[in-house]
Amino acid sequence: MRSKHAGVLMLSLAMILTTGCWDRREVNDVAFVMGTALDREGDKYRASVQVALPNQLGGSSSGGGGGGGSGKAWALFSKSGETIRIANNMEQAGIPRQLYFAHRRTFLIGEDMAKEGLAPILDILGRLPQNRLSVFMVVTEGPALPYMKVTSEIERFPSEIVRELAAAYMKSPVMAKTVIHQLLSEGVDLAIPTARIVSQETGKGASDKTTIKMDGMAVFREDKLVKQLFGKEAQALLLAMGEAQVVEVPIKPPRGKGIIVLRVQRPNVKLEPRAKEPDDIRFVLTLKGNAAVVENASTFDLASETHLHELEEALNKELEGRLNGLIKKLQTEYRSDPIGFAHTLYYRKPQLWRQIKNKWEIIYPTIKVEVVSKMHLENTGTVLKPFGIQEEDLSE
Amino acid sequence: MSADSKQPRRFTGDLDTDRETVRQSLDGISEVIYRELTIGGVRRAVLVFISTNVNTELIAKHIIEPLQKLDRKLAEQQQSYGIFTGIPIIEPVTELRPAVIAILSGKTLMLTDGLGEASLLNTKGGEKRSVQEPTSETVVRGPREGFTESLNVNVSLVRNKLKTTAFKTTSFSVGSLTKTNVVIGYLEHLAEPDMIKEIKRRVASVDMDGVLESGYIEELIEDNPLSPFPQFQYTERPDTAAAQLLEGRFVIFVDGTPFVLMGPVSAWQMMQSSEDYYERSIIGTFLRWLRFGFLMIALFLPAVYIATITFHHDMLPTNLILSIAASREAIPFPALVEGMIMELSFEALREAGVRLPKAVGSAVSILGALVIGQSAVQAGIVSAPMVIVVSLTGIASFCLPRFNFAITIRLLRFPLMYLAGILGLYGIIIGAILIAGHMCKLRSVGVPYLSGVAPYRKSDNEDIFVRAPWWKHEKRPTFLNSANRKRMGSTAQIDKLRKRVPGW
């Protein structure tokens, strides 16, 4: 009896002790990938990974009151290979720590890569659980690699800049899972935020320090990039998609000189199909929301209500104009449907959609979209009349 | 002699013979005093007592003086003289053995010439500690009195709180050499009779040479001696003991220790402090939640930390894992070893703090704070996050109100850390399942250890995770199976008892 017990004890001890820690991977044995940039290089993929360097992050281990490392807190490894995984493996061969992708939050796609199509990227993102589907997808203007090298003075990593910008750019930022969802849903095309590299300062004597600016939208047809929109156009697309966070619109007042800057807050979009026949498809796109005056650099008097109504009218005209221009371009020039007209038909008029599904390519440029902007000017700030202008100089 | 040893030695009535037999029994004990006196000037008597254990003033004033001044005629007629002394507790004794034991426990034996029956006069004295504030269970609000080393004082402290004839006590003498007095107390109409019978059987069957503390008995009468979990609760507070009695439990007083055993217990009781009931219920509930939260931290935090930074790096926010990685950059040990080193040195510090004389105690805390808190981190032996985890765990374990339960939790932390180090979160879950399974199986005097939750009783949950206000707290715990469940208002059982027992 005693020997039997001893035997069981020895066996279980051996089982516990000799297993070792076969998949033990301490926090110092891994290299945390903070961001990936993907480019097309001939028929190869260039995958660049940005890895955090913890010893440069100013831990307490260095002694003498922390203080933070002097060098940059990241390292960049870039290799090209037949597939993304092959490129990653080649990088891994030169890194003493194991690449660890679970903390990656930014995924940059170069312009050429996006034009080739996103399908090959999505496979590796979905297949390995370590690759999080909540990674922010951003298309870059030109190749993506330089974005990993911009000077990051505010954030610790360049990829962190992209992450913060992408998180604030849209109401529901585009992540890998959104991309997959959009590609698989019927009747909507992909639109991914686009970043570009700009100089930190402009004008005479500006230093050559660069930073990343997020002010564009890449419009896709299926999984291929057709056009990168920037500035006002990108803003209009975000408005039409209902994804815009805050849009500031400079308006020329109806009378007087100068410019008034209005801020559109919480814009809301409603897309209403008015379609009965396949050859007469119309949509009403209603834009609702509040607007506020954030700057009045004009002589226009905002203290009277009629003036506010006039300003509201001007704002609505401006927004309608922008959206109409954009939608026309999307229909005829880019032939892409990121706003989801077809999607709306699919949901709201399924029978009609089934009839025209195969002809949509031809029908799409012909549909009529009526844009109605119903912005309400609510807030003029804490100042009624512009400072520094005599009352008699204000325009009536 | 062999015939003698079978037959108990009795007193003969011949003073010199009896005195000699007692003297032989007490041979070699230098403190024994044989005081001769003549009762009323006619009858010789001898008082035998141990000078260090008796109140000599009492003997002089209330035994010797009245007996010597006794009227001669009265003295000649009497067959027993106990009633003429000023001692309230007197027992007759005819056999040698009980007489000798009584002398050793501080009584005075009075042998009288011509009488076969001697008297034992209770003259117990000697130094006693007064009732003081309990040091091991302090409260902000609540009674300040604590049990002492004297069993009589302890029982009286509880009886002062329960002025009812239903508070029954049964006395045992345990320990062949120490003859320790052990008293089991319970409320007759509340405690389950079978349970009382069982606990009496267990205490009566204790057979060892010495019982110096209630812990001796606790270990001999618990249901599962190999379990790390305590199956009895001990307290230094009479109010806690009374509260347990009122819920239908029993208490075991052991002479010579201020710690009173109570049972049966459930794990939930180990998370309760007497102050939960003295403060308002919202505060009591908040404190209880705080304790449950810190119980989880005390048990799992180091294990979860080790598992996370050894296997599951994806579970922490990016910035946090980067900070941890930065502070671990120069650490030579794996997280498990680092954790073990720190936890063991914390336990050593705690132990040193308890055992050391108070004057040296502050030196330990300085050393601990400086050596472990600062130098170890600066030297790169341990990482700062680990120090934070260990200190948080330490504080958490001090939040648990019952010391014996807290030390169990501290003990179980080590196997959990080990499991976390080799199997990650999977190992922690295995460990947690094993602990939960063991707790489900465990019994305290036949009562399931997780009573109220497993098996689930709705009414018991008024006093497990919350402390329901007293006006909502009408029922006693069901798991004690007491006949009389209602706390509030008169109940049929009490009415029945009133009829049956006069003066109830």
Short mmCIF file of N, CA, C and O in Angstrom, two decimals, chain B residues 408-481:
data_model
loop_
_atom_site.label_atom_id
_atom_site.label_comp_id
_atom_site.label_asym_id
_atom_site.label_seq_id
_atom_site.Cartn_x
_atom_site.Cartn_y
_atom_site.Cartn_z
N THR B 408 -4.37 30.07 5.40
CA THR B 408 -4.68 29.03 4.41
C THR B 408 -4.61 29.59 3.01
O THR B 408 -4.04 28.97 2.10
N ILE B 409 -5.19 30.78 2.84
CA ILE B 409 -5.19 31.41 1.52
C ILE B 409 -3.76 31.69 1.08
O ILE B 409 -3.37 31.44 -0.05
N ARG B 410 -2.96 32.19 2.04
CA ARG B 410 -1.56 32.49 1.70
C ARG B 410 -0.81 31.24 1.29
O ARG B 410 0.05 31.26 0.42
N LEU B 411 -1.19 30.12 1.92
CA LEU B 411 -0.54 28.85 1.63
C LEU B 411 -0.92 28.37 0.23
O LEU B 411 -0.08 27.94 -0.55
N LEU B 412 -2.22 28.46 -0.09
CA LEU B 412 -2.70 27.95 -1.37
C LEU B 412 -2.18 28.77 -2.55
O LEU B 412 -2.18 28.31 -3.68
N ARG B 413 -1.71 30.00 -2.26
CA ARG B 413 -1.18 30.84 -3.30
C ARG B 413 0.03 30.19 -3.98
O ARG B 413 0.21 30.30 -5.18
N PHE B 414 0.83 29.46 -3.20
CA PHE B 414 2.07 28.91 -3.76
C PHE B 414 1.83 27.82 -4.80
O PHE B 414 2.38 27.90 -5.89
N PRO B 415 1.00 26.80 -4.50
CA PRO B 415 0.71 25.84 -5.58
C PRO B 415 0.07 26.51 -6.79
O PRO B 415 0.36 26.12 -7.94
N LEU B 416 -0.75 27.51 -6.56
CA LEU B 416 -1.38 28.19 -7.70
C LEU B 416 -0.33 28.91 -8.54
O LEU B 416 -0.38 28.89 -9.77
N MET B 417 0.65 29.54 -7.86
CA MET B 417 1.71 30.22 -8.61
C MET B 417 2.50 29.20 -9.43
O MET B 417 2.87 29.47 -10.58
N TYR B 418 2.73 28.06 -8.82
CA TYR B 418 3.50 27.03 -9.52
C TYR B 418 2.74 26.54 -10.75
O TYR B 418 3.30 26.44 -11.84
N LEU B 419 1.43 26.29 -10.55
CA LEU B 419 0.61 25.85 -11.68
C LEU B 419 0.58 26.92 -12.77
O LEU B 419 0.65 26.61 -13.96
N ALA B 420 0.50 28.18 -12.35
CA ALA B 420 0.47 29.27 -13.33
C ALA B 420 1.78 29.32 -14.09
O ALA B 420 1.81 29.56 -15.29
N GLY B 421 2.88 29.04 -13.38
CA GLY B 421 4.19 29.11 -14.02
C GLY B 421 4.41 28.02 -15.04
O GLY B 421 5.15 28.20 -16.00
N ILE B 422 3.76 26.84 -14.84
CA ILE B 422 4.00 25.78 -15.82
C ILE B 422 2.86 25.62 -16.81
O ILE B 422 3.07 25.18 -17.92
N LEU B 423 1.65 25.99 -16.42
CA LEU B 423 0.52 25.76 -17.33
C LEU B 423 -0.25 27.02 -17.67
O LEU B 423 -1.22 26.97 -18.43
N GLY B 424 0.14 28.15 -17.12
CA GLY B 424 -0.57 29.39 -17.45
C GLY B 424 -1.96 29.44 -16.82
O GLY B 424 -2.21 28.82 -15.80
N LEU B 425 -2.84 30.17 -17.48
CA LEU B 425 -4.19 30.33 -16.93
C LEU B 425 -4.89 28.99 -16.80
O LEU B 425 -5.70 28.78 -15.90
N TYR B 426 -4.57 28.09 -17.71
CA TYR B 426 -5.12 26.74 -17.64
C TYR B 426 -4.80 26.11 -16.27
O TYR B 426 -5.67 25.54 -15.62
N GLY B 427 -3.55 26.27 -15.84
CA GLY B 427 -3.14 25.75 -14.55
C GLY B 427 -3.89 26.40 -13.41
O GLY B 427 -4.29 25.74 -12.44
N ILE B 428 -4.09 27.72 -13.51
CA ILE B 428 -4.82 28.42 -12.45
C ILE B 428 -6.24 27.87 -12.34
O ILE B 428 -6.76 27.65 -11.25
N ILE B 429 -6.83 27.62 -13.51
CA ILE B 429 -8.20 27.11 -13.50
C ILE B 429 -8.23 25.71 -12.90
O ILE B 429 -9.10 25.38 -12.10
N ILE B 430 -7.23 24.88 -13.25
CA ILE B 430 -7.15 23.54 -12.64
C ILE B 430 -7.07 23.69 -11.12
O ILE B 430 -7.80 23.05 -10.36
N GLY B 431 -6.19 24.57 -10.67
CA GLY B 431 -6.03 24.77 -9.23
C GLY B 431 -7.31 25.25 -8.59
O GLY B 431 -7.71 24.75 -7.53
N ALA B 432 -7.97 26.20 -9.24
CA ALA B 432 -9.20 26.74 -8.67
C ALA B 432 -10.27 25.66 -8.58
O ALA B 432 -11.01 25.58 -7.59
N ILE B 433 -10.31 24.81 -9.60
CA ILE B 433 -11.32 23.73 -9.58
C ILE B 433 -11.02 22.76 -8.45
O ILE B 433 -11.91 22.33 -7.72
N LEU B 434 -9.73 22.45 -8.28
CA LEU B 434 -9.36 21.53 -7.19
C LEU B 434 -9.73 22.12 -5.84
O LEU B 434 -10.29 21.44 -4.98
N ILE B 435 -9.44 23.40 -5.66
CA ILE B 435 -9.76 24.04 -4.37
C ILE B 435 -11.27 24.05 -4.16
O ILE B 435 -11.76 23.69 -3.08
N ALA B 436 -11.99 24.43 -5.21
CA ALA B 436 -13.45 24.50 -5.07
C ALA B 436 -14.01 23.12 -4.78
O ALA B 436 -14.90 22.96 -3.92
N GLY B 437 -13.49 22.10 -5.46
CA GLY B 437 -13.96 20.74 -5.22
C GLY B 437 -13.71 20.30 -3.80
O GLY B 437 -14.58 19.72 -3.14
N HIS B 438 -12.52 20.62 -3.32
CA HIS B 438 -12.19 20.25 -1.95
C HIS B 438 -13.12 20.94 -0.96
O HIS B 438 -13.61 20.34 -0.01
N MET B 439 -13.38 22.23 -1.22
CA MET B 439 -14.24 22.97 -0.29
C MET B 439 -15.67 22.43 -0.32
O MET B 439 -16.36 22.43 0.69
N CYS B 440 -16.11 21.97 -1.50
CA CYS B 440 -17.46 21.41 -1.58
C CYS B 440 -17.55 20.12 -0.78
O CYS B 440 -18.58 19.81 -0.22
N LYS B 441 -16.46 19.39 -0.77
CA LYS B 441 -16.47 18.09 -0.11
C LYS B 441 -16.29 18.23 1.40
O LYS B 441 -16.72 17.38 2.17
N LEU B 442 -15.65 19.30 1.80
CA LEU B 442 -15.28 19.44 3.20
C LEU B 442 -16.50 19.60 4.10
O LEU B 442 -17.50 20.21 3.71
N ARG B 443 -16.43 19.02 5.29
CA ARG B 443 -17.49 19.16 6.28
C ARG B 443 -16.89 19.69 7.58
O ARG B 443 -15.76 19.36 7.92
N SER B 444 -17.67 20.47 8.27
CA SER B 444 -17.27 20.86 9.62
C SER B 444 -18.33 20.33 10.57
O SER B 444 -19.48 20.77 10.52
N VAL B 445 -17.96 19.38 11.38
CA VAL B 445 -18.90 18.65 12.25
C VAL B 445 -20.13 18.26 11.45
O VAL B 445 -21.28 18.47 11.87
N GLY B 446 -19.91 17.73 10.24
CA GLY B 446 -21.01 17.21 9.44
C GLY B 446 -21.72 18.25 8.61
O GLY B 446 -22.58 17.90 7.81
N VAL B 447 -21.39 19.52 8.78
CA VAL B 447 -22.08 20.56 8.03
C VAL B 447 -21.22 20.94 6.82
O VAL B 447 -20.03 21.19 6.98
N PRO B 448 -21.80 20.97 5.60
CA PRO B 448 -21.00 21.31 4.41
C PRO B 448 -20.31 22.67 4.57
O PRO B 448 -20.89 23.61 5.11
N TYR B 449 -19.06 22.73 4.08
CA TYR B 449 -18.24 23.91 4.32
C TYR B 449 -18.75 25.11 3.53
O TYR B 449 -18.51 26.25 3.91
N LEU B 450 -19.42 24.89 2.43
CA LEU B 450 -19.91 26.01 1.62
C LEU B 450 -21.41 26.19 1.81
O LEU B 450 -22.09 26.74 0.93
N SER B 451 -21.94 25.73 2.92
CA SER B 451 -23.38 25.80 3.17
C SER B 451 -23.93 27.18 2.86
O SER B 451 -23.34 28.19 3.17
N GLY B 452 -25.10 27.16 2.25
CA GLY B 452 -25.73 28.43 1.88
C GLY B 452 -25.57 28.68 0.39
O GLY B 452 -26.49 29.12 -0.26
N VAL B 453 -24.39 28.33 -0.13
CA VAL B 453 -24.17 28.47 -1.57
C VAL B 453 -24.18 27.08 -2.20
O VAL B 453 -24.80 26.87 -3.23
N ALA B 454 -23.50 26.14 -1.58
CA ALA B 454 -23.52 24.76 -2.05
C ALA B 454 -23.64 23.85 -0.83
O ALA B 454 -22.64 23.63 -0.18
N PRO B 455 -24.80 23.34 -0.48
CA PRO B 455 -26.10 23.50 -1.13
C PRO B 455 -26.66 24.92 -0.95
O PRO B 455 -26.46 25.53 0.09
N TYR B 456 -27.37 25.35 -1.99
CA TYR B 456 -27.88 26.71 -2.00
C TYR B 456 -29.13 26.82 -1.14
O TYR B 456 -30.04 26.01 -1.22
N ARG B 457 -29.15 27.84 -0.28
CA ARG B 457 -30.36 28.14 0.50
C ARG B 457 -30.60 29.63 0.36
O ARG B 457 -29.73 30.43 0.68
N LYS B 458 -31.79 29.96 -0.10
CA LYS B 458 -32.06 31.37 -0.38
C LYS B 458 -31.95 32.21 0.89
O LYS B 458 -31.34 33.27 0.91
N SER B 459 -32.56 31.70 1.96
CA SER B 459 -32.61 32.54 3.16
C SER B 459 -31.23 32.71 3.79
O SER B 459 -30.97 33.71 4.46
N ASP B 460 -30.33 31.77 3.55
CA ASP B 460 -28.98 31.91 4.12
C ASP B 460 -28.19 33.00 3.42
O ASP B 460 -27.23 33.52 3.98
N ASN B 461 -28.59 33.32 2.20
CA ASN B 461 -27.83 34.32 1.46
C ASN B 461 -28.03 35.74 1.97
O ASN B 461 -27.43 36.66 1.47
N GLU B 462 -28.91 35.89 2.96
CA GLU B 462 -29.02 37.19 3.60
C GLU B 462 -27.75 37.54 4.36
O GLU B 462 -27.55 38.68 4.74
N ASP B 463 -26.95 36.53 4.62
CA ASP B 463 -25.79 36.79 5.47
C ASP B 463 -24.52 36.18 4.89
O ASP B 463 -23.65 35.75 5.63
N ILE B 464 -24.43 36.10 3.57
CA ILE B 464 -23.20 35.54 3.00
C ILE B 464 -22.47 36.60 2.21
O ILE B 464 -21.42 37.08 2.62
N PHE B 465 -23.05 37.01 1.09
CA PHE B 465 -22.38 38.03 0.27
C PHE B 465 -22.83 39.42 0.65
O PHE B 465 -22.18 40.39 0.32
N VAL B 466 -23.97 39.50 1.29
CA VAL B 466 -24.40 40.78 1.83
C VAL B 466 -24.65 40.58 3.31
O VAL B 466 -24.76 39.46 3.78
N ARG B 467 -24.71 41.70 4.03
CA ARG B 467 -25.17 41.57 5.40
C ARG B 467 -26.50 42.30 5.42
O ARG B 467 -26.54 43.53 5.43
N ALA B 468 -27.57 41.52 5.34
CA ALA B 468 -28.90 42.13 5.29
C ALA B 468 -29.15 42.88 6.59
O ALA B 468 -28.65 42.48 7.64
N PRO B 469 -29.90 43.96 6.50
CA PRO B 469 -30.21 44.69 7.74
C PRO B 469 -30.95 43.79 8.74
O PRO B 469 -31.61 42.84 8.35
N TRP B 470 -30.81 44.12 9.98
CA TRP B 470 -31.37 43.24 11.02
C TRP B 470 -32.86 43.02 10.85
O TRP B 470 -33.38 41.95 11.11
N TRP B 471 -33.59 44.07 10.38
CA TRP B 471 -35.03 43.89 10.23
C TRP B 471 -35.39 42.95 9.10
O TRP B 471 -36.51 42.53 8.96
N LYS B 472 -34.41 42.66 8.25
CA LYS B 472 -34.64 41.74 7.14
C LYS B 472 -34.10 40.35 7.48
O LYS B 472 -34.31 39.38 6.78
N HIS B 473 -33.40 40.30 8.57
CA HIS B 473 -32.57 39.15 8.91
C HIS B 473 -33.32 38.29 9.92
O HIS B 473 -32.93 38.19 11.07
N GLU B 474 -34.44 37.73 9.48
CA GLU B 474 -35.33 37.11 10.46
C GLU B 474 -34.95 35.68 10.81
O GLU B 474 -35.24 35.20 11.88
N LYS B 475 -34.30 35.01 9.86
CA LYS B 475 -34.09 33.58 10.05
C LYS B 475 -32.64 33.28 10.42
O LYS B 475 -31.73 33.95 9.97
N ARG B 476 -32.47 32.26 11.19
CA ARG B 476 -31.12 31.77 11.45
C ARG B 476 -30.66 30.92 10.27
O ARG B 476 -31.49 30.47 9.49
N PRO B 477 -29.36 30.66 10.18
CA PRO B 477 -28.88 29.85 9.06
C PRO B 477 -29.55 28.49 9.02
O PRO B 477 -29.70 27.83 10.06
N THR B 478 -29.98 28.07 7.83
CA THR B 478 -30.63 26.75 7.74
C THR B 478 -29.63 25.62 7.86
O THR B 478 -29.99 24.53 8.26
N PHE B 479 -28.37 25.88 7.49
CA PHE B 479 -27.46 24.73 7.41
C PHE B 479 -27.15 24.15 8.77
O PHE B 479 -26.70 23.04 8.89
N LEU B 480 -27.41 24.92 9.82
CA LEU B 480 -27.20 24.35 11.15
C LEU B 480 -28.40 23.54 11.57
O LEU B 480 -28.38 22.91 12.62
N ASN B 481 -29.45 23.59 10.73
CA ASN B 481 -30.58 22.71 10.94
C ASN B 481 -31.24 22.91 12.28
O ASN B 481 -31.76 21.99 12.87
#
